[in-house]
PDB file of C-alpha atoms in Angstrom:
ATOM      1  CA  MET V   1      36.096   3.789  56.430  1.00  0.00           C
ATOM      2  CA  GLY V   2      32.846   3.489  54.457  1.00  0.00           C
ATOM      3  CA  LYS V   3      32.883   2.176  51.136  1.00  0.00           C
ATOM      4  CA  LYS V   4      33.096   4.590  47.868  1.00  0.00           C
ATOM      5  CA  SER V   5      30.542   4.633  46.298  1.00  0.00           C
ATOM      6  CA  LYS V   6      30.758   4.789  42.227  1.00  0.00           C
ATOM      7  CA  PRO V   7      28.973   7.579  40.617  1.00  0.00           C
ATOM      8  CA  PRO V   8      26.078   6.320  38.347  1.00  0.00           C
ATOM      9  CA  ILE V   9      26.815   5.428  34.719  1.00  0.00           C
ATOM     10  CA  PRO V  10      25.075   7.938  32.395  1.00  0.00           C
ATOM     11  CA  THR V  11      22.465   5.864  30.377  1.00  0.00           C
ATOM     12  CA  VAL V  12      23.159   6.687  26.773  1.00  0.00           C
ATOM     13  CA  ALA V  13      20.717   5.372  24.090  1.00  0.00           C
ATOM     14  CA  ALA V  14      22.384   3.187  21.643  1.00  0.00           C
ATOM     15  CA  PRO V  15      23.444   4.484  18.487  1.00  0.00           C
ATOM     16  CA  TRP V  16      21.026   2.729  16.236  1.00  0.00           C
ATOM     17  CA  THR V  17      17.933   3.918  17.907  1.00  0.00           C
ATOM     18  CA  GLU V  18      18.709   7.343  17.016  1.00  0.00           C
ATOM     19  CA  LEU V  19      19.234   6.811  13.218  1.00  0.00           C
ATOM     20  CA  PRO V  20      16.507   8.083  10.742  1.00  0.00           C
ATOM     21  CA  ASP V  21      13.476   5.938   9.919  1.00  0.00           C
ATOM     22  CA  ASP V  22      14.648   5.280   6.114  1.00  0.00           C
ATOM     23  CA  LEU V  23      18.340   4.506   7.439  1.00  0.00           C
ATOM     24  CA  THR V  24      16.698   2.005   9.874  1.00  0.00           C
ATOM     25  CA  ALA V  25      14.263   0.533   7.307  1.00  0.00           C
ATOM     26  CA  ASN V  26      16.839   0.129   4.862  1.00  0.00           C
ATOM     27  CA  ILE V  27      18.894  -1.857   7.531  1.00  0.00           C
ATOM     28  CA  LEU V  28      16.080  -4.199   8.646  1.00  0.00           C
ATOM     29  CA  GLN V  29      15.050  -4.833   5.129  1.00  0.00           C
ATOM     30  CA  ARG V  30      18.462  -6.565   5.038  1.00  0.00           C
ATOM     31  CA  LEU V  31      17.136  -9.249   7.531  1.00  0.00           C
ATOM     32  CA  HIS V  32      14.850 -12.275   6.570  1.00  0.00           C
ATOM     33  CA  THR V  33      11.079 -11.595   7.384  1.00  0.00           C
ATOM     34  CA  GLU V  34      11.152 -14.314   9.908  1.00  0.00           C
ATOM     35  CA  GLU V  35      13.900 -12.609  11.933  1.00  0.00           C
ATOM     36  CA  ILE V  36      12.424  -9.422  11.915  1.00  0.00           C
ATOM     37  CA  LEU V  37       9.166 -10.456  13.362  1.00  0.00           C
ATOM     38  CA  MET V  38      10.481 -12.719  15.611  1.00  0.00           C
ATOM     39  CA  SER V  39      13.228 -10.767  17.365  1.00  0.00           C
ATOM     40  CA  ALA V  40      14.773  -7.580  15.420  1.00  0.00           C
ATOM     41  CA  GLN V  41      11.145  -5.464  15.754  1.00  0.00           C
ATOM     42  CA  LYS V  42      11.623  -6.278  19.561  1.00  0.00           C
ATOM     43  CA  VAL V  43      15.172  -4.380  20.185  1.00  0.00           C
ATOM     44  CA  CYS V  44      13.557  -1.061  20.750  1.00  0.00           C
ATOM     45  CA  SER V  45      10.371   0.914  20.249  1.00  0.00           C
ATOM     46  CA  ASN V  46      12.058   2.885  17.661  1.00  0.00           C
ATOM     47  CA  TRP V  47      12.806  -0.533  15.515  1.00  0.00           C
ATOM     48  CA  TRP V  48       9.448  -1.621  16.440  1.00  0.00           C
ATOM     49  CA  ARG V  49       7.275   1.547  15.023  1.00  0.00           C
ATOM     50  CA  VAL V  50       9.715   1.214  11.816  1.00  0.00           C
ATOM     51  CA  CYS V  51       8.680  -2.804  11.190  1.00  0.00           C
ATOM     52  CA  LYS V  52       5.558  -1.801  11.525  1.00  0.00           C
ATOM     53  CA  ILE V  53       5.893   0.804   8.789  1.00  0.00           C
ATOM     54  CA  PRO V  54       3.977  -0.621   5.350  1.00  0.00           C
ATOM     55  CA  THR V  55       6.749   0.453   2.923  1.00  0.00           C
ATOM     56  CA  MET V  56       9.269  -1.930   4.910  1.00  0.00           C
ATOM     57  CA  TRP V  57       6.643  -5.243   3.652  1.00  0.00           C
ATOM     58  CA  ARG V  58       6.540  -4.374  -0.225  1.00  0.00           C
ATOM     59  CA  VAL V  59       8.902  -7.266  -0.704  1.00  0.00           C
ATOM     60  CA  ILE V  60       8.341 -10.715   1.541  1.00  0.00           C
ATOM     61  CA  ASP V  61      10.545 -13.576   1.501  1.00  0.00           C
ATOM     62  CA  VAL V  62       9.266 -16.726   4.141  1.00  0.00           C
ATOM     63  CA  ASP V  63      11.453 -19.374   3.995  1.00  0.00           C
ATOM     64  CA  TYR V  64       9.227 -22.469   5.902  1.00  0.00           C
ATOM     65  CA  GLY V  65      13.134 -23.934   6.625  1.00  0.00           C
ATOM     66  CA  ARG V  66      13.463 -20.855   9.133  1.00  0.00           C
ATOM     67  CA  CYS V  67      10.533 -21.193  10.823  1.00  0.00           C
ATOM     68  CA  THR V  68       9.887 -23.927  13.608  1.00  0.00           C
ATOM     69  CA  ASN V  69       6.740 -25.310  11.916  1.00  0.00           C
ATOM     70  CA  ARG V  70       4.137 -24.712   9.849  1.00  0.00           C
ATOM     71  CA  VAL V  71       1.738 -22.716  12.432  1.00  0.00           C
ATOM     72  CA  GLN V  72       4.448 -20.544  12.450  1.00  0.00           C
ATOM     73  CA  PHE V  73       4.972 -20.244   9.142  1.00  0.00           C
ATOM     74  CA  GLY V  74       1.666 -19.188   8.158  1.00  0.00           C
ATOM     75  CA  ASN V  75       1.571 -16.878  11.205  1.00  0.00           C
ATOM     76  CA  ILE V  76       4.714 -15.001  10.101  1.00  0.00           C
ATOM     77  CA  CYS V  77       3.193 -15.026   6.415  1.00  0.00           C
ATOM     78  CA  ARG V  78       0.053 -13.457   7.486  1.00  0.00           C
ATOM     79  CA  CYS V  79       1.477 -10.842   9.280  1.00  0.00           C
ATOM     80  CA  ALA V  80       4.063  -9.821   7.282  1.00  0.00           C
ATOM     81  CA  VAL V  81       1.264  -9.477   4.483  1.00  0.00           C
ATOM     82  CA  ASP V  82      -1.381  -7.285   7.177  1.00  0.00           C
ATOM     83  CA  ARG V  83       1.623  -5.394   7.783  1.00  0.00           C
ATOM     84  CA  SER V  84       1.927  -4.143   4.146  1.00  0.00           C
ATOM     85  CA  GLU V  85      -1.311  -2.645   3.981  1.00  0.00           C
ATOM     86  CA  GLY V  86      -2.269  -3.883   0.175  1.00  0.00           C
ATOM     87  CA  GLN V  87       1.198  -2.427  -0.590  1.00  0.00           C
ATOM     88  CA  LEU V  88       2.857  -6.137  -1.190  1.00  0.00           C
ATOM     89  CA  VAL V  89       4.502  -6.079  -4.994  1.00  0.00           C
ATOM     90  CA  GLU V  90       6.619  -9.237  -4.411  1.00  0.00           C
ATOM     91  CA  LEU V  91       6.364 -12.403  -2.303  1.00  0.00           C
ATOM     92  CA  LYS V  92       8.802 -15.224  -2.118  1.00  0.00           C
ATOM     93  CA  LEU V  93       7.590 -18.293  -0.271  1.00  0.00           C
ATOM     94  CA  SER V  94       9.927 -21.404   0.315  1.00  0.00           C
ATOM     95  CA  GLY V  95       9.673 -25.109   1.029  1.00  0.00           C
ATOM     96  CA  VAL V  96       6.327 -24.368   2.239  1.00  0.00           C
ATOM     97  CA  TYR V  97       2.426 -26.001   2.881  1.00  0.00           C
ATOM     98  CA  VAL V  98       0.317 -22.947   1.128  1.00  0.00           C
ATOM     99  CA  ASP V  99      -3.648 -23.937   1.252  1.00  0.00           C
ATOM    100  CA  GLY V 100      -4.884 -20.934   2.674  1.00  0.00           C
ATOM    101  CA  LEU V 101      -2.139 -19.235   2.153  1.00  0.00           C
ATOM    102  CA  LEU V 102      -2.376 -17.803  -1.231  1.00  0.00           C
ATOM    103  CA  ASN V 103      -6.077 -17.124  -0.877  1.00  0.00           C
ATOM    104  CA  TYR V 104      -5.112 -14.849   2.114  1.00  0.00           C
ATOM    105  CA  VAL V 105      -2.386 -12.965   0.103  1.00  0.00           C
ATOM    106  CA  ALA V 106      -4.846 -12.556  -2.947  1.00  0.00           C
ATOM    107  CA  GLN V 107      -7.257 -11.224  -0.859  1.00  0.00           C
ATOM    108  CA  ARG V 108      -5.314  -8.628   0.629  1.00  0.00           C
ATOM    109  CA  SER V 109      -2.477  -8.119  -1.927  1.00  0.00           C
ATOM    110  CA  SER V 110      -4.282  -6.385  -5.555  1.00  0.00           C
ATOM    111  CA  HIS V 111      -1.073  -4.940  -5.847  1.00  0.00           C
ATOM    112  CA  LEU V 112       1.307  -7.961  -6.163  1.00  0.00           C
ATOM    113  CA  ARG V 113       3.210  -8.066  -9.502  1.00  0.00           C
ATOM    114  CA  ARG V 114       5.901 -11.006  -8.479  1.00  0.00           C
ATOM    115  CA  LEU V 115       5.069 -14.103  -7.126  1.00  0.00           C
ATOM    116  CA  THR V 116       7.712 -17.265  -6.305  1.00  0.00           C
ATOM    117  CA  LEU V 117       6.861 -20.355  -5.008  1.00  0.00           C
ATOM    118  CA  LEU V 118       9.707 -23.093  -4.343  1.00  0.00           C
ATOM    119  CA  GLU V 119       9.232 -26.245  -3.261  1.00  0.00           C
ATOM    120  CA  TYR V 120       5.634 -25.593  -3.534  1.00  0.00           C
ATOM    121  CA  ASP V 121       3.087 -28.199  -2.387  1.00  0.00           C
ATOM    122  CA  THR V 122      -0.095 -28.883  -1.357  1.00  0.00           C
ATOM    123  CA  ILE V 123      -1.257 -30.690   2.086  1.00  0.00           C
ATOM    124  CA  PRO V 124      -1.840 -33.175   1.535  1.00  0.00           C
ATOM    125  CA  TYR V 125      -1.445 -33.414  -2.115  1.00  0.00           C
ATOM    126  CA  ASN V 126      -4.602 -32.557  -3.815  1.00  0.00           C
ATOM    127  CA  LYS V 127      -4.702 -32.522  -7.629  1.00  0.00           C
ATOM    128  CA  GLU V 128      -8.534 -30.687  -7.267  1.00  0.00           C
ATOM    129  CA  TYR V 129      -6.834 -27.897  -5.387  1.00  0.00           C
ATOM    130  CA  ASP V 130      -3.666 -27.311  -7.829  1.00  0.00           C
ATOM    131  CA  THR V 131      -6.860 -27.207 -10.767  1.00  0.00           C
ATOM    132  CA  LEU V 132      -9.399 -25.300  -9.159  1.00  0.00           C
ATOM    133  CA  GLY V 133      -7.830 -23.386  -5.802  1.00  0.00           C
ATOM    134  CA  PHE V 134      -4.872 -22.115  -7.116  1.00  0.00           C
ATOM    135  CA  THR V 135      -6.052 -20.990 -10.552  1.00  0.00           C
ATOM    136  CA  LYS V 136      -8.576 -19.179  -8.930  1.00  0.00           C
ATOM    137  CA  GLU V 137      -6.075 -17.719  -6.547  1.00  0.00           C
ATOM    138  CA  ILE V 138      -3.644 -16.683  -9.119  1.00  0.00           C
ATOM    139  CA  LYS V 139      -6.367 -15.074 -10.998  1.00  0.00           C
ATOM    140  CA  ASP V 140      -7.618 -12.801  -8.336  1.00  0.00           C
ATOM    141  CA  LEU V 141      -4.130 -11.232  -8.307  1.00  0.00           C
ATOM    142  CA  PRO V 142      -5.033  -8.470 -11.071  1.00  0.00           C
ATOM    143  CA  GLN V 143      -1.543  -6.782 -11.545  1.00  0.00           C
ATOM    144  CA  LEU V 144       0.733 -10.282 -11.487  1.00  0.00           C
ATOM    145  CA  GLU V 145       3.550 -10.084 -13.659  1.00  0.00           C
ATOM    146  CA  GLU V 146       5.414 -12.954 -12.986  1.00  0.00           C
ATOM    147  CA  LEU V 147       4.963 -16.524 -11.748  1.00  0.00           C
ATOM    148  CA  HIS V 148       7.510 -18.449 -10.815  1.00  0.00           C
ATOM    149  CA  LEU V 149       7.032 -22.063  -9.175  1.00  0.00           C
ATOM    150  CA  TYR V 150       9.757 -24.336  -8.889  1.00  0.00           C
ATOM    151  CA  LEU V 151       7.590 -27.280  -8.072  1.00  0.00           C
ATOM    152  CA  SER V 152       8.054 -30.412  -5.618  1.00  0.00           C
ATOM    153  CA  HIS V 153       5.750 -32.796  -7.462  1.00  0.00           C
ATOM    154  CA  THR V 154       5.221 -33.591 -10.596  1.00  0.00           C
ATOM    155  CA  LEU V 155       1.522 -31.188 -12.266  1.00  0.00           C
ATOM    156  CA  ASP V 156      -0.123 -31.272 -15.258  1.00  0.00           C
ATOM    157  CA  ARG V 157       0.838 -28.507 -17.827  1.00  0.00           C
ATOM    158  CA  SER V 158      -2.793 -27.824 -18.585  1.00  0.00           C
ATOM    159  CA  THR V 159      -3.307 -26.648 -15.172  1.00  0.00           C
ATOM    160  CA  TYR V 160      -1.107 -23.647 -15.980  1.00  0.00           C
ATOM    161  CA  ASN V 161      -2.131 -22.573 -19.650  1.00  0.00           C
ATOM    162  CA  GLY V 162      -5.278 -20.797 -19.094  1.00  0.00           C
ATOM    163  CA  PHE V 163      -4.104 -18.464 -17.042  1.00  0.00           C
ATOM    164  CA  SER V 164      -5.380 -15.076 -19.262  1.00  0.00           C
ATOM    165  CA  MET V 165      -4.648 -12.170 -17.368  1.00  0.00           C
ATOM    166  CA  ALA V 166      -3.652  -8.999 -18.683  1.00  0.00           C
ATOM    167  CA  ALA V 167      -0.837  -7.933 -16.562  1.00  0.00           C
ATOM    168  CA  LEU V 168       1.252 -11.261 -17.068  1.00  0.00           C
ATOM    169  CA  ASP V 169       3.769 -11.052 -18.978  1.00  0.00           C
ATOM    170  CA  SER V 170       5.249 -14.791 -18.375  1.00  0.00           C
ATOM    171  CA  ASN V 171       5.115 -17.294 -15.395  1.00  0.00           C
ATOM    172  CA  HIS V 172       8.028 -19.780 -15.518  1.00  0.00           C
ATOM    173  CA  LEU V 173       7.056 -23.230 -14.093  1.00  0.00           C
ATOM    174  CA  CYS V 174      10.050 -26.006 -12.885  1.00  0.00           C
ATOM    175  CA  PHE V 175       8.885 -29.407 -13.064  1.00  0.00           C
ATOM    176  CA  ARG V 176      11.971 -31.601 -10.672  1.00  0.00           C
ATOM    177  CA  ASN V 177      14.376 -29.157 -12.032  1.00  0.00           C
ATOM    178  CA  ALA V 178      13.177 -29.059 -15.979  1.00  0.00           C
ATOM    179  CA  ALA V 179      12.594 -25.331 -16.208  1.00  0.00           C
ATOM    180  CA  LEU V 180       9.755 -24.391 -18.791  1.00  0.00           C
ATOM    181  CA  LEU V 181       9.066 -20.887 -19.412  1.00  0.00           C
ATOM    182  CA  ILE V 182       5.486 -19.989 -20.294  1.00  0.00           C
ATOM    183  CA  TYR V 183       4.660 -16.872 -22.278  1.00  0.00           C
ATOM    184  CA  LYS V 184       1.238 -14.946 -22.316  1.00  0.00           C
ATOM    185  CA  GLY V 185      -0.755 -16.251 -25.348  1.00  0.00           C
ATOM    186  CA  VAL V 186       0.978 -19.467 -25.745  1.00  0.00           C
TER     187      VAL V 186
END
């Protein structure tokens, strides 16, 4: 007596692969930037395609703590900025060493309006970079309206008083948990 073979199971696409692009993008945008780039975009070809749409990358939040090392952090940040194709309007970098990254962002994101750096530090701490490089990179963002800095080391307030960008309404500096808000023209 021969074994009965089971009929083949029909392959049916998973329901999330049939969603419209705007709904898929809405769902994916609820994930962290790192999760999208390291895993979600690999789920299926539809998600891969949606993850490459520039409007998906208008707001980017990258946290060094969610990355395995500084190289991965930098690669994720640069990839997300590149995918925005110049449409980036809000960037938040947490727990980072940003030497080079801000220059990269400034060159590719002329429409950036909000920049937040949490636990911002340079590697190694370099006062000359803070007073010259950082100020130059911020001034290279002509549409910047909000600058939020939550610093892990003490900096001289005078470094940041010189910002004179037309669009910058205010910047928020936090020196070791002591908040300081500086308005344009002050």
